[in-house]
Short mmCIF file of N, CA and C in Angstrom, two decimals:
data_model
loop_
_atom_site.label_atom_id
_atom_site.label_comp_id
_atom_site.label_asym_id
_atom_site.label_seq_id
_atom_site.Cartn_x
_atom_site.Cartn_y
_atom_site.Cartn_z
N UNK A 28 -54.03 -23.06 -23.23
CA UNK A 28 -54.12 -22.05 -24.25
C UNK A 28 -54.71 -22.67 -25.51
N UNK A 29 -55.38 -21.89 -26.27
CA UNK A 29 -55.97 -22.37 -27.51
C UNK A 29 -54.99 -22.19 -28.67
N UNK A 30 -55.04 -23.08 -29.63
CA UNK A 30 -54.16 -23.01 -30.79
C UNK A 30 -54.77 -22.06 -31.81
N UNK A 31 -53.99 -21.09 -32.25
CA UNK A 31 -54.44 -20.15 -33.27
C UNK A 31 -53.85 -20.47 -34.64
N UNK A 32 -52.62 -20.96 -34.67
CA UNK A 32 -51.94 -21.28 -35.92
C UNK A 32 -51.57 -22.75 -35.88
N UNK A 33 -52.32 -23.59 -36.60
CA UNK A 33 -52.16 -25.04 -36.52
C UNK A 33 -50.78 -25.50 -36.99
N UNK A 34 -50.20 -24.82 -37.96
CA UNK A 34 -48.88 -25.23 -38.46
C UNK A 34 -47.81 -24.90 -37.43
N UNK A 35 -47.76 -23.67 -36.98
CA UNK A 35 -46.71 -23.23 -36.06
C UNK A 35 -46.89 -23.82 -34.66
N UNK A 36 -48.10 -23.85 -34.16
CA UNK A 36 -48.33 -24.23 -32.77
C UNK A 36 -48.62 -25.72 -32.57
N UNK A 37 -48.85 -26.46 -33.65
CA UNK A 37 -49.09 -27.89 -33.51
C UNK A 37 -48.10 -28.70 -34.35
N UNK A 38 -48.15 -28.54 -35.65
CA UNK A 38 -47.35 -29.38 -36.54
C UNK A 38 -45.85 -29.23 -36.30
N UNK A 39 -45.37 -28.01 -36.16
CA UNK A 39 -43.93 -27.81 -35.94
C UNK A 39 -43.49 -28.32 -34.57
N UNK A 40 -44.40 -28.37 -33.61
CA UNK A 40 -44.07 -28.89 -32.27
C UNK A 40 -43.92 -30.41 -32.31
N UNK A 41 -44.82 -31.09 -33.02
CA UNK A 41 -44.78 -32.56 -33.02
C UNK A 41 -43.81 -33.14 -34.04
N UNK A 42 -43.41 -32.37 -35.03
CA UNK A 42 -42.48 -32.87 -36.05
C UNK A 42 -41.13 -33.19 -35.43
N UNK A 43 -40.59 -34.33 -35.78
CA UNK A 43 -39.26 -34.68 -35.33
C UNK A 43 -39.18 -35.31 -33.95
N UNK A 44 -40.31 -35.58 -33.33
CA UNK A 44 -40.29 -36.25 -32.03
C UNK A 44 -41.38 -37.31 -31.96
N UNK A 45 -41.22 -38.24 -31.07
CA UNK A 45 -42.22 -39.30 -30.90
C UNK A 45 -43.42 -38.73 -30.15
N UNK A 46 -44.62 -39.09 -30.60
CA UNK A 46 -45.87 -38.57 -30.05
C UNK A 46 -46.66 -39.71 -29.42
N UNK A 47 -47.22 -39.47 -28.25
CA UNK A 47 -48.14 -40.41 -27.61
C UNK A 47 -49.55 -39.91 -27.87
N UNK A 48 -50.36 -40.72 -28.55
CA UNK A 48 -51.75 -40.36 -28.84
C UNK A 48 -52.65 -41.23 -27.98
N UNK A 49 -53.42 -40.59 -27.11
CA UNK A 49 -54.35 -41.31 -26.23
C UNK A 49 -55.77 -41.07 -26.73
N UNK A 50 -56.46 -42.16 -27.02
CA UNK A 50 -57.78 -42.09 -27.66
C UNK A 50 -58.82 -42.69 -26.72
N UNK A 51 -59.87 -41.92 -26.45
CA UNK A 51 -60.99 -42.40 -25.63
C UNK A 51 -61.82 -43.40 -26.44
N UNK A 52 -62.59 -44.23 -25.75
CA UNK A 52 -63.43 -45.23 -26.39
C UNK A 52 -64.77 -44.65 -26.83
N UNK A 53 -64.76 -43.68 -27.72
CA UNK A 53 -66.02 -43.23 -28.32
C UNK A 53 -65.77 -43.02 -29.81
N UNK A 54 -66.84 -42.97 -30.56
CA UNK A 54 -66.73 -42.95 -32.02
C UNK A 54 -65.95 -41.75 -32.53
N UNK A 55 -66.21 -40.56 -31.98
CA UNK A 55 -65.49 -39.36 -32.43
C UNK A 55 -63.99 -39.50 -32.23
N UNK A 56 -63.60 -39.98 -31.07
CA UNK A 56 -62.18 -40.11 -30.77
C UNK A 56 -61.51 -41.18 -31.63
N UNK A 57 -62.20 -42.29 -31.84
CA UNK A 57 -61.63 -43.37 -32.65
C UNK A 57 -61.43 -42.90 -34.09
N UNK A 58 -62.42 -42.21 -34.65
CA UNK A 58 -62.28 -41.68 -36.02
C UNK A 58 -61.18 -40.63 -36.10
N UNK A 59 -61.11 -39.76 -35.10
CA UNK A 59 -60.04 -38.75 -35.07
C UNK A 59 -58.68 -39.40 -34.97
N UNK A 60 -58.58 -40.45 -34.17
CA UNK A 60 -57.33 -41.18 -34.04
C UNK A 60 -56.89 -41.82 -35.34
N UNK A 61 -57.84 -42.37 -36.07
CA UNK A 61 -57.53 -42.99 -37.36
C UNK A 61 -57.07 -41.95 -38.38
N UNK A 62 -57.72 -40.79 -38.40
CA UNK A 62 -57.31 -39.70 -39.30
C UNK A 62 -55.90 -39.23 -38.95
N UNK A 63 -55.65 -39.01 -37.66
CA UNK A 63 -54.34 -38.57 -37.21
C UNK A 63 -53.27 -39.62 -37.54
N UNK A 64 -53.62 -40.88 -37.37
CA UNK A 64 -52.70 -41.97 -37.69
C UNK A 64 -52.32 -41.93 -39.17
N UNK A 65 -53.28 -41.70 -40.05
CA UNK A 65 -52.99 -41.61 -41.49
C UNK A 65 -52.08 -40.42 -41.80
N UNK A 66 -52.34 -39.29 -41.16
CA UNK A 66 -51.50 -38.11 -41.37
C UNK A 66 -50.08 -38.34 -40.87
N UNK A 67 -49.95 -38.99 -39.72
CA UNK A 67 -48.62 -39.29 -39.19
C UNK A 67 -47.86 -40.23 -40.12
N UNK A 68 -48.54 -41.22 -40.67
CA UNK A 68 -47.89 -42.12 -41.63
C UNK A 68 -47.39 -41.35 -42.85
N UNK A 69 -48.22 -40.45 -43.36
CA UNK A 69 -47.86 -39.68 -44.55
C UNK A 69 -46.66 -38.77 -44.31
N UNK A 70 -46.54 -38.23 -43.09
CA UNK A 70 -45.45 -37.30 -42.76
C UNK A 70 -44.31 -37.97 -42.00
N UNK A 71 -44.35 -39.28 -41.86
CA UNK A 71 -43.30 -40.05 -41.19
C UNK A 71 -43.05 -39.57 -39.76
N UNK A 72 -44.11 -39.33 -39.03
CA UNK A 72 -44.02 -38.93 -37.62
C UNK A 72 -44.18 -40.19 -36.77
N UNK A 73 -43.22 -40.42 -35.88
CA UNK A 73 -43.29 -41.57 -34.99
C UNK A 73 -44.33 -41.33 -33.91
N UNK A 74 -45.14 -42.33 -33.62
CA UNK A 74 -46.19 -42.17 -32.62
C UNK A 74 -46.49 -43.51 -31.96
N UNK A 75 -47.11 -43.43 -30.81
CA UNK A 75 -47.67 -44.57 -30.11
C UNK A 75 -49.13 -44.24 -29.87
N UNK A 76 -50.03 -45.11 -30.27
CA UNK A 76 -51.46 -44.89 -30.11
C UNK A 76 -51.99 -45.85 -29.05
N UNK A 77 -52.64 -45.32 -28.01
CA UNK A 77 -53.16 -46.14 -26.93
C UNK A 77 -54.60 -45.76 -26.62
N UNK A 78 -55.48 -46.74 -26.47
CA UNK A 78 -56.85 -46.44 -26.05
C UNK A 78 -56.91 -46.26 -24.54
N UNK A 79 -57.75 -45.33 -24.08
CA UNK A 79 -57.97 -45.13 -22.65
C UNK A 79 -59.47 -45.03 -22.38
N UNK A 80 -59.90 -45.58 -21.26
CA UNK A 80 -61.31 -45.54 -20.91
C UNK A 80 -61.55 -44.74 -19.64
N UNK A 81 -60.66 -44.88 -18.66
CA UNK A 81 -60.85 -44.21 -17.37
C UNK A 81 -59.69 -43.27 -17.09
N UNK A 82 -59.86 -42.46 -16.04
CA UNK A 82 -58.77 -41.57 -15.62
C UNK A 82 -57.56 -42.38 -15.18
N UNK A 83 -57.80 -43.53 -14.57
CA UNK A 83 -56.70 -44.40 -14.16
C UNK A 83 -55.93 -44.90 -15.37
N UNK A 84 -56.64 -45.30 -16.43
CA UNK A 84 -55.98 -45.71 -17.68
C UNK A 84 -55.12 -44.58 -18.23
N UNK A 85 -55.67 -43.38 -18.22
CA UNK A 85 -54.96 -42.20 -18.72
C UNK A 85 -53.66 -41.99 -17.95
N UNK A 86 -53.74 -41.99 -16.63
CA UNK A 86 -52.57 -41.77 -15.78
C UNK A 86 -51.53 -42.87 -15.98
N UNK A 87 -51.97 -44.12 -15.96
CA UNK A 87 -51.05 -45.25 -16.09
C UNK A 87 -50.34 -45.24 -17.45
N UNK A 88 -51.09 -44.98 -18.51
CA UNK A 88 -50.50 -44.97 -19.85
C UNK A 88 -49.46 -43.87 -19.99
N UNK A 89 -49.77 -42.69 -19.48
CA UNK A 89 -48.81 -41.58 -19.56
C UNK A 89 -47.56 -41.90 -18.75
N UNK A 90 -47.71 -42.45 -17.56
CA UNK A 90 -46.55 -42.78 -16.73
C UNK A 90 -45.67 -43.83 -17.40
N UNK A 91 -46.29 -44.76 -18.11
CA UNK A 91 -45.53 -45.82 -18.79
C UNK A 91 -44.78 -45.33 -20.03
N UNK A 92 -45.24 -44.24 -20.64
CA UNK A 92 -44.66 -43.78 -21.91
C UNK A 92 -43.96 -42.43 -21.85
N UNK A 93 -44.06 -41.70 -20.76
CA UNK A 93 -43.60 -40.31 -20.76
C UNK A 93 -42.09 -40.15 -20.97
N UNK A 94 -41.30 -41.16 -20.69
CA UNK A 94 -39.85 -41.08 -20.92
C UNK A 94 -39.49 -41.25 -22.39
N UNK A 95 -40.40 -41.82 -23.19
CA UNK A 95 -40.09 -42.15 -24.58
C UNK A 95 -40.69 -41.18 -25.58
N UNK A 96 -41.53 -40.24 -25.13
CA UNK A 96 -42.22 -39.35 -26.07
C UNK A 96 -41.89 -37.89 -25.79
N UNK A 97 -42.07 -37.06 -26.82
CA UNK A 97 -41.83 -35.63 -26.67
C UNK A 97 -43.08 -34.83 -26.40
N UNK A 98 -44.22 -35.36 -26.86
CA UNK A 98 -45.49 -34.68 -26.59
C UNK A 98 -46.62 -35.70 -26.58
N UNK A 99 -47.75 -35.26 -26.04
CA UNK A 99 -48.92 -36.13 -25.88
C UNK A 99 -50.11 -35.45 -26.54
N UNK A 100 -50.91 -36.24 -27.25
CA UNK A 100 -52.17 -35.76 -27.82
C UNK A 100 -53.30 -36.56 -27.17
N UNK A 101 -54.25 -35.86 -26.58
CA UNK A 101 -55.41 -36.49 -25.95
C UNK A 101 -56.63 -36.26 -26.83
N UNK A 102 -57.26 -37.33 -27.28
CA UNK A 102 -58.46 -37.23 -28.11
C UNK A 102 -59.69 -37.62 -27.30
N UNK A 103 -60.52 -36.64 -27.02
CA UNK A 103 -61.77 -36.79 -26.26
C UNK A 103 -61.55 -37.35 -24.86
N UNK A 104 -60.44 -37.00 -24.26
CA UNK A 104 -60.21 -37.39 -22.87
C UNK A 104 -59.30 -36.35 -22.21
N UNK A 105 -59.44 -36.20 -20.91
CA UNK A 105 -58.55 -35.35 -20.14
C UNK A 105 -58.90 -33.89 -20.02
N UNK A 106 -59.86 -33.41 -20.78
CA UNK A 106 -60.18 -31.98 -20.76
C UNK A 106 -60.76 -31.50 -19.45
N UNK A 107 -61.42 -32.37 -18.71
CA UNK A 107 -62.05 -31.98 -17.45
C UNK A 107 -61.11 -32.10 -16.26
N UNK A 108 -59.89 -32.56 -16.46
CA UNK A 108 -58.92 -32.75 -15.38
C UNK A 108 -57.87 -31.64 -15.41
N UNK A 109 -57.28 -31.35 -14.25
CA UNK A 109 -56.10 -30.49 -14.20
C UNK A 109 -54.92 -31.37 -14.61
N UNK A 110 -54.58 -31.36 -15.88
CA UNK A 110 -53.63 -32.32 -16.43
C UNK A 110 -52.21 -32.16 -15.92
N UNK A 111 -51.77 -30.94 -15.67
CA UNK A 111 -50.40 -30.73 -15.16
C UNK A 111 -50.24 -31.44 -13.82
N UNK A 112 -51.21 -31.29 -12.96
CA UNK A 112 -51.15 -31.93 -11.64
C UNK A 112 -51.43 -33.43 -11.74
N UNK A 113 -52.43 -33.81 -12.51
CA UNK A 113 -52.86 -35.21 -12.59
C UNK A 113 -51.83 -36.12 -13.25
N UNK A 114 -51.20 -35.65 -14.32
CA UNK A 114 -50.29 -36.50 -15.08
C UNK A 114 -48.84 -36.43 -14.62
N UNK A 115 -48.50 -35.45 -13.76
CA UNK A 115 -47.13 -35.33 -13.24
C UNK A 115 -46.11 -35.32 -14.38
N UNK A 116 -46.25 -34.36 -15.26
CA UNK A 116 -45.43 -34.32 -16.48
C UNK A 116 -44.09 -33.64 -16.26
N UNK A 117 -43.07 -34.06 -17.02
CA UNK A 117 -41.80 -33.33 -16.99
C UNK A 117 -41.97 -31.94 -17.62
N UNK A 118 -41.08 -31.03 -17.31
CA UNK A 118 -41.20 -29.65 -17.76
C UNK A 118 -41.14 -29.49 -19.28
N UNK A 119 -40.47 -30.40 -19.97
CA UNK A 119 -40.31 -30.26 -21.42
C UNK A 119 -41.43 -30.93 -22.22
N UNK A 120 -42.45 -31.44 -21.56
CA UNK A 120 -43.54 -32.16 -22.22
C UNK A 120 -44.66 -31.20 -22.61
N UNK A 121 -45.13 -31.32 -23.85
CA UNK A 121 -46.27 -30.54 -24.33
C UNK A 121 -47.45 -31.48 -24.52
N UNK A 122 -48.63 -31.04 -24.08
CA UNK A 122 -49.85 -31.84 -24.20
C UNK A 122 -50.86 -31.07 -25.05
N UNK A 123 -51.41 -31.74 -26.05
CA UNK A 123 -52.47 -31.18 -26.88
C UNK A 123 -53.76 -31.90 -26.52
N UNK A 124 -54.82 -31.15 -26.25
CA UNK A 124 -56.10 -31.72 -25.86
C UNK A 124 -57.15 -31.37 -26.91
N UNK A 125 -57.77 -32.40 -27.47
CA UNK A 125 -58.91 -32.21 -28.38
C UNK A 125 -60.07 -32.96 -27.74
N UNK A 126 -60.86 -32.26 -26.94
CA UNK A 126 -61.92 -32.90 -26.15
C UNK A 126 -63.24 -32.18 -26.38
N UNK A 127 -64.23 -32.90 -26.87
CA UNK A 127 -65.55 -32.31 -27.09
C UNK A 127 -66.42 -32.36 -25.85
N UNK A 128 -65.98 -33.09 -24.84
CA UNK A 128 -66.75 -33.17 -23.60
C UNK A 128 -66.61 -31.88 -22.80
N UNK A 129 -67.65 -31.49 -22.16
CA UNK A 129 -67.64 -30.30 -21.32
C UNK A 129 -67.98 -30.69 -19.90
N UNK A 130 -67.54 -29.97 -18.91
CA UNK A 130 -66.77 -28.73 -18.95
C UNK A 130 -65.28 -29.00 -19.10
N UNK A 131 -64.55 -28.02 -19.62
CA UNK A 131 -63.09 -28.07 -19.66
C UNK A 131 -62.55 -27.48 -18.37
N UNK A 132 -61.49 -28.05 -17.85
CA UNK A 132 -60.87 -27.53 -16.64
C UNK A 132 -60.13 -26.24 -16.98
N UNK A 133 -60.36 -25.20 -16.21
CA UNK A 133 -59.77 -23.88 -16.46
C UNK A 133 -58.25 -23.93 -16.45
N UNK A 134 -57.65 -24.76 -15.61
CA UNK A 134 -56.19 -24.85 -15.55
C UNK A 134 -55.58 -25.33 -16.87
N UNK A 135 -56.34 -26.07 -17.66
CA UNK A 135 -55.82 -26.54 -18.94
C UNK A 135 -55.74 -25.42 -19.97
N UNK A 136 -56.56 -24.40 -19.80
CA UNK A 136 -56.57 -23.28 -20.74
C UNK A 136 -55.61 -22.18 -20.30
N UNK A 137 -55.62 -21.88 -19.01
CA UNK A 137 -54.82 -20.78 -18.48
C UNK A 137 -53.67 -21.28 -17.62
N UNK A 138 -52.98 -22.31 -18.06
CA UNK A 138 -51.87 -22.89 -17.31
C UNK A 138 -50.66 -21.95 -17.35
N UNK A 139 -50.08 -21.70 -16.19
CA UNK A 139 -48.88 -20.85 -16.15
C UNK A 139 -47.69 -21.55 -16.78
N UNK A 140 -47.73 -22.88 -16.84
CA UNK A 140 -46.63 -23.64 -17.44
C UNK A 140 -46.72 -23.65 -18.96
N UNK A 141 -47.91 -23.40 -19.52
CA UNK A 141 -48.15 -23.39 -20.96
C UNK A 141 -47.68 -24.66 -21.63
N UNK A 142 -47.86 -25.79 -20.96
CA UNK A 142 -47.57 -27.08 -21.56
C UNK A 142 -48.79 -27.61 -22.30
N UNK A 143 -49.96 -27.07 -21.98
CA UNK A 143 -51.20 -27.61 -22.48
C UNK A 143 -51.77 -26.73 -23.58
N UNK A 144 -52.21 -27.36 -24.64
CA UNK A 144 -52.80 -26.62 -25.75
C UNK A 144 -54.09 -27.29 -26.14
N UNK A 145 -55.12 -26.49 -26.36
CA UNK A 145 -56.45 -27.02 -26.69
C UNK A 145 -56.73 -26.83 -28.15
#
């Protein structure tokens, strides 16, 4: 699903919980990660920032951190995958995807679980 209200549908969801930020190795994602990192510092939001290059890196990193975080933010990665199936997420996990690469996987937009937000 797409985010319509950034405060209600993003900020209020990530506030008060640890966030896993996965950043692809491209300039847009690295700059976005740095901006997000500055905002998290200003608002005292706990986060873990990890770089990912391949789908295997993405899967491994999520599996290693999913017990310690409340939500995941993907910057320029994961949009073309069926993330619910690929990442094997717990039911209470919310994933935010900011990916400029196309095509986006339809399951990420119209997920019946509504764990994924674009």
